[in-house]
Short mmCIF file of C-alpha atoms in Angstrom, two decimals:
data_model
loop_
_atom_site.label_atom_id
_atom_site.label_comp_id
_atom_site.label_asym_id
_atom_site.label_seq_id
_atom_site.Cartn_x
_atom_site.Cartn_y
_atom_site.Cartn_z
CA UNK A 1 35.74 2.16 -17.40
CA UNK A 2 32.86 0.98 -15.16
CA UNK A 3 29.27 1.86 -15.95
CA UNK A 4 29.28 4.27 -12.98
CA UNK A 5 32.48 5.95 -14.02
CA UNK A 6 30.98 6.38 -17.56
CA UNK A 7 27.92 7.96 -15.95
CA UNK A 8 30.18 10.30 -13.97
CA UNK A 9 31.91 11.35 -17.16
CA UNK A 10 28.67 12.14 -18.85
CA UNK A 11 27.32 14.10 -15.95
CA UNK A 12 30.52 16.15 -15.64
CA UNK A 13 30.51 16.87 -19.37
CA UNK A 14 26.75 17.75 -19.35
CA UNK A 15 27.14 20.23 -16.42
CA UNK A 16 30.66 21.59 -17.14
CA UNK A 17 29.12 24.99 -17.73
CA UNK A 18 27.15 24.96 -14.44
CA UNK A 19 28.41 25.57 -11.00
CA UNK A 20 27.50 23.20 -8.15
CA UNK A 21 25.54 22.81 -5.94
CA UNK A 22 23.06 21.53 -8.55
CA UNK A 23 20.62 18.64 -9.09
CA UNK A 24 20.05 16.63 -12.28
CA UNK A 25 17.63 14.02 -13.49
CA UNK A 26 18.94 11.60 -16.10
CA UNK A 27 16.07 11.23 -18.45
CA UNK A 28 17.25 7.96 -19.94
CA UNK A 29 17.15 6.44 -16.45
CA UNK A 30 13.91 8.19 -15.51
CA UNK A 31 12.14 6.89 -18.68
CA UNK A 32 13.50 3.38 -18.20
CA UNK A 33 12.24 3.40 -14.57
CA UNK A 34 8.86 4.51 -15.75
CA UNK A 35 8.71 1.70 -18.33
CA UNK A 36 9.63 -0.80 -15.66
CA UNK A 37 6.83 0.45 -13.30
CA UNK A 38 4.35 -0.02 -16.13
CA UNK A 39 5.67 -3.47 -16.94
CA UNK A 40 5.36 -4.55 -13.25
CA UNK A 41 1.84 -3.11 -13.00
CA UNK A 42 0.71 -5.69 -15.49
CA UNK A 43 -1.85 -3.58 -17.33
CA UNK A 44 -3.26 -1.75 -14.28
CA UNK A 45 -2.71 2.08 -14.38
CA UNK A 46 0.02 3.62 -12.23
CA UNK A 47 -0.97 6.75 -10.23
CA UNK A 48 2.20 8.79 -9.75
CA UNK A 49 2.99 9.89 -6.21
CA UNK A 50 3.81 13.60 -6.49
CA UNK A 51 5.73 13.69 -3.22
CA UNK A 52 8.30 11.48 -4.82
CA UNK A 53 8.70 13.84 -7.84
CA UNK A 54 7.92 17.44 -6.83
CA UNK A 55 8.38 18.81 -10.27
CA UNK A 56 5.42 19.66 -12.50
CA UNK A 57 7.46 19.14 -15.71
CA UNK A 58 8.39 15.63 -14.69
CA UNK A 59 4.84 14.81 -13.51
CA UNK A 60 3.62 15.89 -16.95
CA UNK A 61 6.33 13.88 -18.69
CA UNK A 62 5.43 10.63 -16.90
CA UNK A 63 1.75 11.15 -17.21
CA UNK A 64 2.10 11.51 -20.97
CA UNK A 65 3.33 7.84 -21.08
CA UNK A 66 0.92 4.94 -21.64
CA UNK A 67 0.28 3.16 -18.31
CA UNK A 68 0.30 6.16 -16.05
CA UNK A 69 -3.04 7.77 -14.92
CA UNK A 70 -3.53 10.37 -12.29
CA UNK A 71 -1.57 11.90 -9.45
CA UNK A 72 -1.36 10.96 -5.72
CA UNK A 73 -0.72 14.27 -3.93
CA UNK A 74 0.38 14.95 -0.39
CA UNK A 75 -1.30 18.15 0.74
CA UNK A 76 -4.59 19.87 -0.15
CA UNK A 77 -2.84 23.07 -1.09
CA UNK A 78 -0.76 21.13 -3.57
CA UNK A 79 -3.78 19.35 -4.93
CA UNK A 80 -5.60 22.62 -5.61
CA UNK A 81 -2.56 24.07 -7.29
CA UNK A 82 -2.16 21.05 -9.53
CA UNK A 83 -5.87 21.11 -10.40
CA UNK A 84 -5.55 24.86 -11.39
CA UNK A 85 -2.47 23.87 -13.39
CA UNK A 86 -4.40 21.39 -15.54
CA UNK A 87 -4.03 18.13 -13.77
CA UNK A 88 -7.41 16.42 -13.87
CA UNK A 89 -7.24 13.40 -11.54
CA UNK A 90 -5.71 14.05 -8.17
CA UNK A 91 -6.01 11.75 -5.07
CA UNK A 92 -4.95 13.47 -1.84
CA UNK A 93 -3.25 10.61 0.01
CA UNK A 94 -3.54 12.10 3.53
CA UNK A 95 -6.29 13.68 5.57
CA UNK A 96 -6.13 17.48 5.80
CA UNK A 97 -7.14 20.13 8.27
CA UNK A 98 -6.67 22.97 5.73
CA UNK A 99 -9.95 24.89 6.30
CA UNK A 100 -9.09 27.62 3.74
CA UNK A 101 -8.30 24.93 1.19
CA UNK A 102 -11.60 23.09 1.78
CA UNK A 103 -13.48 26.31 1.37
CA UNK A 104 -11.76 26.89 -1.98
CA UNK A 105 -12.44 23.26 -3.02
CA UNK A 106 -16.13 23.42 -2.23
CA UNK A 107 -16.53 26.78 -3.98
CA UNK A 108 -15.08 25.94 -7.36
CA UNK A 109 -16.22 23.20 -9.74
CA UNK A 110 -12.85 22.74 -11.44
CA UNK A 111 -10.81 21.56 -8.40
CA UNK A 112 -13.87 19.92 -6.84
CA UNK A 113 -14.14 17.72 -9.95
CA UNK A 114 -10.45 16.93 -10.14
CA UNK A 115 -9.49 16.37 -6.35
CA UNK A 116 -10.42 13.44 -4.17
CA UNK A 117 -9.77 13.85 -0.50
CA UNK A 118 -8.84 11.27 2.05
CA UNK A 119 -10.94 10.54 5.11
CA UNK A 120 -10.84 7.79 7.79
CA UNK A 121 -12.94 9.48 10.54
CA UNK A 122 -16.34 11.23 10.55
CA UNK A 123 -14.66 14.06 12.38
CA UNK A 124 -12.83 14.98 9.08
CA UNK A 125 -16.17 15.19 7.29
CA UNK A 126 -17.40 17.56 10.07
CA UNK A 127 -14.25 19.73 9.52
CA UNK A 128 -14.82 19.90 5.75
CA UNK A 129 -18.56 20.84 6.27
CA UNK A 130 -17.62 23.53 8.71
CA UNK A 131 -15.03 24.94 6.43
CA UNK A 132 -17.25 25.22 3.34
CA UNK A 133 -18.07 28.87 3.83
CA UNK A 134 -21.08 28.61 1.62
CA UNK A 135 -19.42 26.50 -1.07
CA UNK A 136 -21.87 23.93 -2.49
CA UNK A 137 -19.72 21.77 -4.74
CA UNK A 138 -19.74 18.00 -3.94
CA UNK A 139 -16.54 16.83 -2.29
CA UNK A 140 -15.02 13.60 -3.62
CA UNK A 141 -13.99 11.27 -0.88
CA UNK A 142 -11.65 8.24 -0.55
CA UNK A 143 -11.52 5.97 2.45
CA UNK A 144 -8.11 4.66 3.68
CA UNK A 145 -7.66 1.13 4.96
CA UNK A 146 -5.09 0.22 7.55
CA UNK A 147 -2.75 -2.32 6.08
CA UNK A 148 -0.53 -3.14 9.06
CA UNK A 149 0.18 -6.78 9.89
CA UNK A 150 -0.98 -7.82 13.37
CA UNK A 151 0.66 -10.81 15.01
CA UNK A 152 0.32 -12.67 18.26
CA UNK A 153 -3.23 -11.63 18.71
CA UNK A 154 -2.56 -8.01 17.92
CA UNK A 155 0.28 -7.65 20.42
CA UNK A 156 2.76 -7.10 17.63
CA UNK A 157 2.15 -4.64 14.81
CA UNK A 158 4.23 -4.24 11.66
CA UNK A 159 3.48 -1.28 9.46
CA UNK A 160 2.88 2.44 9.55
CA UNK A 161 0.32 3.95 11.94
CA UNK A 162 -2.15 5.49 9.48
CA UNK A 163 -5.84 4.92 9.24
CA UNK A 164 -7.94 3.57 12.20
CA UNK A 165 -10.03 1.71 9.75
CA UNK A 166 -9.17 -1.97 9.60
CA UNK A 167 -12.14 -4.26 9.14
CA UNK A 168 -14.68 -4.53 6.37
CA UNK A 169 -17.33 -3.54 8.85
CA UNK A 170 -15.48 -0.35 9.91
CA UNK A 171 -15.06 0.76 6.30
CA UNK A 172 -18.58 -0.12 5.35
CA UNK A 173 -19.91 1.87 8.31
CA UNK A 174 -17.97 5.03 7.24
CA UNK A 175 -18.96 4.44 3.61
CA UNK A 176 -22.65 4.64 4.78
CA UNK A 177 -21.94 7.81 6.66
CA UNK A 178 -20.45 9.46 3.56
CA UNK A 179 -23.39 8.13 1.36
CA UNK A 180 -25.99 9.58 3.72
CA UNK A 181 -24.21 12.96 4.02
CA UNK A 182 -25.19 15.70 1.57
CA UNK A 183 -22.27 17.34 -0.30
CA UNK A 184 -19.97 14.26 -0.32
CA UNK A 185 -19.51 11.38 -2.81
CA UNK A 186 -17.48 8.30 -1.99
CA UNK A 187 -15.31 7.38 -5.03
CA UNK A 188 -12.49 5.27 -3.90
CA UNK A 189 -10.51 3.14 -1.35
CA UNK A 190 -6.76 3.46 -0.70
CA UNK A 191 -4.51 1.07 1.09
CA UNK A 192 -0.78 1.69 1.23
CA UNK A 193 1.30 -1.30 2.46
CA UNK A 194 4.49 0.57 3.32
CA UNK A 195 5.93 -2.34 5.22
CA UNK A 196 6.00 -4.24 1.95
CA UNK A 197 6.39 -1.54 -0.65
CA UNK A 198 8.84 0.65 1.28
CA UNK A 199 11.15 -1.81 3.14
CA UNK A 200 14.02 -3.39 1.29
CA UNK A 201 14.21 -7.18 1.59
CA UNK A 202 17.93 -7.61 0.58
CA UNK A 203 19.88 -5.59 3.15
CA UNK A 204 23.53 -5.68 2.22
CA UNK A 205 25.53 -7.75 4.79
CA UNK A 206 22.49 -8.78 6.75
CA UNK A 207 21.26 -12.13 5.34
CA UNK A 208 19.34 -13.16 8.39
CA UNK A 209 17.53 -9.84 8.63
CA UNK A 210 16.79 -9.96 4.90
CA UNK A 211 15.30 -13.40 5.27
CA UNK A 212 13.16 -12.26 8.21
CA UNK A 213 11.87 -9.25 6.12
CA UNK A 214 10.90 -11.52 3.21
CA UNK A 215 9.04 -13.81 5.48
CA UNK A 216 7.19 -11.02 7.07
CA UNK A 217 6.31 -9.46 3.78
CA UNK A 218 5.10 -12.70 2.33
CA UNK A 219 2.79 -13.11 5.33
CA UNK A 220 1.67 -9.42 5.07
CA UNK A 221 0.84 -9.81 1.36
CA UNK A 222 -1.31 -12.85 2.10
CA UNK A 223 -3.17 -11.34 4.98
CA UNK A 224 -3.75 -8.05 3.23
CA UNK A 225 -4.89 -9.52 -0.09
CA UNK A 226 -7.65 -11.45 1.72
CA UNK A 227 -8.67 -8.52 3.91
CA UNK A 228 -8.54 -5.92 1.13
CA UNK A 229 -10.88 -8.09 -1.01
CA UNK A 230 -13.40 -8.34 1.84
CA UNK A 231 -13.18 -4.60 2.42
CA UNK A 232 -13.85 -3.86 -1.18
CA UNK A 233 -16.82 -6.24 -1.28
CA UNK A 234 -18.21 -4.62 1.84
CA UNK A 235 -17.83 -1.03 0.53
CA UNK A 236 -19.13 -1.85 -2.91
CA UNK A 237 -22.27 -3.23 -1.23
CA UNK A 238 -22.81 0.33 0.04
CA UNK A 239 -21.45 2.20 -2.98
CA UNK A 240 -21.65 -0.04 -6.09
CA UNK A 241 -20.21 2.57 -8.48
CA UNK A 242 -16.83 2.96 -6.68
CA UNK A 243 -14.45 4.39 -9.14
CA UNK A 244 -11.06 2.96 -7.90
CA UNK A 245 -9.23 0.86 -5.42
CA UNK A 246 -5.74 2.16 -4.91
CA UNK A 247 -2.88 0.08 -3.50
CA UNK A 248 0.89 -0.59 -3.69
CA UNK A 249 4.06 1.35 -3.89
CA UNK A 250 7.35 1.14 -5.79
CA UNK A 251 8.57 -1.92 -3.95
CA UNK A 252 5.34 -3.96 -4.30
CA UNK A 253 3.95 -3.05 -7.68
CA UNK A 254 3.63 -6.51 -9.20
CA UNK A 255 2.40 -8.10 -5.94
CA UNK A 256 -0.31 -5.57 -5.40
CA UNK A 257 -1.26 -5.54 -9.14
CA UNK A 258 -1.96 -9.25 -8.94
CA UNK A 259 -4.84 -8.65 -6.50
CA UNK A 260 -8.13 -8.70 -8.43
CA UNK A 261 -9.66 -6.15 -6.00
CA UNK A 262 -7.10 -3.56 -6.68
CA UNK A 263 -7.82 -1.38 -9.77
CA UNK A 264 -4.77 0.92 -9.83
CA UNK A 265 -1.21 1.13 -8.39
CA UNK A 266 0.48 3.94 -6.70
CA UNK A 267 4.27 4.57 -7.25
CA UNK A 268 6.72 7.44 -7.45
CA UNK A 269 10.00 6.77 -5.90
CA UNK A 270 10.69 4.11 -8.54
CA UNK A 271 11.10 7.00 -11.06
CA UNK A 272 14.15 8.66 -9.36
CA UNK A 273 15.29 5.46 -7.47
CA UNK A 274 16.95 6.96 -4.40
CA UNK A 275 19.32 4.96 -2.23
CA UNK A 276 16.60 3.49 -0.03
CA UNK A 277 15.46 1.48 -2.96
CA UNK A 278 18.65 -0.29 -3.62
CA UNK A 279 17.96 -3.26 -1.45
CA UNK A 280 15.01 -5.02 -3.17
CA UNK A 281 14.68 -8.41 -4.76
CA UNK A 282 11.44 -7.38 -6.55
CA UNK A 283 13.05 -4.87 -8.88
CA UNK A 284 16.29 -3.17 -9.97
CA UNK A 285 15.97 0.48 -11.00
CA UNK A 286 18.50 2.94 -12.33
CA UNK A 287 19.43 5.96 -10.20
CA UNK A 288 18.00 8.95 -12.09
CA UNK A 289 18.14 11.87 -9.68
CA UNK A 290 21.40 13.04 -8.27
CA UNK A 291 22.97 16.17 -6.82
CA UNK A 292 26.49 17.52 -7.09
CA UNK A 293 28.43 19.49 -4.46
CA UNK A 294 31.69 21.33 -5.34
CA UNK A 295 35.08 20.51 -3.93
CA UNK A 296 36.22 23.56 -1.94
CA UNK A 297 39.12 22.17 0.14
CA UNK A 298 41.81 19.62 0.08
CA UNK A 299 42.81 19.23 3.79
CA UNK A 300 45.28 16.43 3.31
CA UNK A 301 46.03 13.16 1.62
CA UNK A 302 42.94 11.06 0.98
CA UNK A 303 40.50 13.75 1.92
CA UNK A 304 38.53 16.54 0.20
CA UNK A 305 35.83 18.84 1.55
CA UNK A 306 32.70 19.70 -0.46
CA UNK A 307 30.29 22.56 0.23
CA UNK A 308 27.15 21.54 2.20
CA UNK A 309 25.47 18.30 1.52
CA UNK A 310 23.81 17.73 4.89
CA UNK A 311 20.45 16.79 3.47
CA UNK A 312 18.96 14.01 5.67
CA UNK A 313 15.63 12.41 4.66
CA UNK A 314 12.56 12.01 6.84
CA UNK A 315 11.87 8.98 8.93
CA UNK A 316 13.56 7.47 11.96
CA UNK A 317 16.90 9.00 12.27
CA UNK A 318 19.82 6.80 11.14
CA UNK A 319 22.59 6.41 8.60
CA UNK A 320 20.16 5.12 5.99
CA UNK A 321 18.52 8.55 5.97
CA UNK A 322 21.65 10.23 4.79
CA UNK A 323 22.64 10.90 1.20
CA UNK A 324 25.56 8.88 -0.05
CA UNK A 325 28.59 10.00 -2.07
CA UNK A 326 28.09 8.19 -5.37
CA UNK A 327 30.54 9.51 -7.96
CA UNK A 328 33.46 9.12 -8.13
CA UNK A 329 33.23 5.73 -6.54
CA UNK A 330 35.08 4.99 -3.23
CA UNK A 331 34.37 8.13 -1.23
CA UNK A 332 32.99 7.98 2.28
CA UNK A 333 32.01 10.31 5.10
CA UNK A 334 34.28 11.05 7.98
CA UNK A 335 32.56 9.13 10.79
CA UNK A 336 33.17 11.91 13.27
CA UNK A 337 31.50 14.52 11.09
CA UNK A 338 29.17 13.03 8.47
CA UNK A 339 27.40 15.31 5.95
CA UNK A 340 27.42 18.79 7.30
CA UNK A 341 25.18 21.91 6.99
CA UNK A 342 27.87 24.03 5.23
CA UNK A 343 30.75 21.59 4.60
CA UNK A 344 31.28 17.81 4.26
CA UNK A 345 34.69 16.08 4.38
CA UNK A 346 34.99 13.03 2.25
CA UNK A 347 37.63 10.29 2.72
CA UNK A 348 39.04 7.81 0.32
CA UNK A 349 41.72 7.42 -2.34
CA UNK A 350 39.64 8.96 -5.14
CA UNK A 351 39.95 12.26 -3.13
CA UNK A 352 43.48 12.56 -4.38
CA UNK A 353 42.30 12.97 -7.93
CA UNK A 354 39.86 15.67 -7.21
CA UNK A 355 40.63 19.34 -7.63
CA UNK A 356 39.11 22.41 -6.14
CA UNK A 357 35.98 23.15 -8.16
CA UNK A 358 35.34 19.48 -9.23
CA UNK A 359 31.96 17.99 -8.64
CA UNK A 360 31.18 15.09 -6.34
CA UNK A 361 27.84 13.43 -7.06
CA UNK A 362 25.47 12.19 -4.36
CA UNK A 363 22.31 10.26 -4.14
CA UNK A 364 19.53 11.27 -1.78
CA UNK A 365 18.03 8.69 0.59
CA UNK A 366 14.44 9.48 -0.43
CA UNK A 367 13.06 10.54 -3.71
CA UNK A 368 11.23 13.86 -3.93
CA UNK A 369 12.69 15.34 -0.78
CA UNK A 370 15.79 16.11 -2.80
CA UNK A 371 13.69 18.84 -4.56
CA UNK A 372 13.17 20.71 -1.28
CA UNK A 373 16.83 21.59 -1.46
CA UNK A 374 17.07 22.72 -5.07
CA UNK A 375 14.92 25.17 -7.07
CA UNK A 376 15.74 23.57 -10.45
CA UNK A 377 16.48 20.23 -12.00
CA UNK A 378 18.81 20.00 -14.98
CA UNK A 379 17.54 17.28 -17.38
CA UNK A 380 20.38 15.28 -18.82
CA UNK A 381 20.19 13.32 -22.08
CA UNK A 382 23.33 11.52 -23.03
CA UNK A 383 26.06 14.00 -22.15
CA UNK A 384 24.12 17.21 -22.41
CA UNK A 385 21.62 19.23 -20.36
CA UNK A 386 18.61 19.48 -22.70
CA UNK A 387 16.35 21.45 -20.37
CA UNK A 388 16.28 23.07 -16.90
CA UNK A 389 12.93 22.93 -15.11
CA UNK A 390 11.75 24.31 -11.71
CA UNK A 391 10.95 22.03 -8.74
CA UNK A 392 8.06 22.89 -6.54
CA UNK A 393 10.55 24.95 -4.53
CA UNK A 394 11.58 26.76 -7.68
CA UNK A 395 7.95 27.77 -8.34
CA UNK A 396 7.69 29.18 -4.81
CA UNK A 397 5.64 26.15 -3.55
CA UNK A 398 6.77 24.65 -0.24
CA UNK A 399 3.69 22.68 0.87
CA UNK A 400 5.23 21.08 3.97
#
């Protein structure tokens, strides 16, 4: 029996009393992945990205481990909710226009002390001030650095379009604006190198493309390390007591941690290890989050149909954004249909061994987005479900 076949047998036994559709997290794999992130961080704390987890119980589990410290959130409403739930160190990774949320933040010392908001433009500070509605709490602020790699004199850009702040002078200027402005305190810098941390460099069957990605990423790491260090020096000249410099992501943990200027690493997808993180030379994780769909039809030889399953992930539309049939091994989508809203045909010889009511296990393309489809995660240890915990959706929280 292969390791994957053994996992299938465990998951089927653990959930035999549960009807699909359902989602699980294999806690042995989850904990092993967490330990690997800490190992790769080399002593620097890992801030867990909540968008890649979307389950309070699992955020609490990983933050209870040595080596993890703080949450990186994705909306202001989520940040406030987490702060009121007892989380004490929350970095909002994206700028917000949530006026009601800023009024709440500025009016209450508990979330104001726990939440740090992201800015990269004085207009965002203006919006926060206009939203205060009499609230006098100091708002903690982090500046975001654009990490994209510019080639051929800037004519070619590699990396996400995020912050407009790129040079040390630009970040220092905004740092001075924050420092002069009553009601704000600059505490951190963030730089997410998604073109390194979120792009696999070992694409199956594409050796030339993989080589090109590795060359690009090596150049990007060198350029960013030098520029990030200069940015940190420039901002610390304005705000000497800066609390943190955040960088990295699951695919670049050890490289970013090696930079002296970086004080903490962000990571989250490496806990669940969705399919987009299969193609990396920098690490090997264990798939920890899966979902199961029930077989509801057997249309013919070599084909079964499962209920639903059409759960595409965000990003540029393509096959890599689709979930993949994982267990039993050897199943594939019908190319004319793909994963469907209410039914999904699956082709392959393993279909002939599946009966109506059996489970087919899938892996989602991106980590936490799976939790937007399920209101609970069944936590598996060995061949038993030892707990069932709500996702954000299960707690009635749909932040985006």
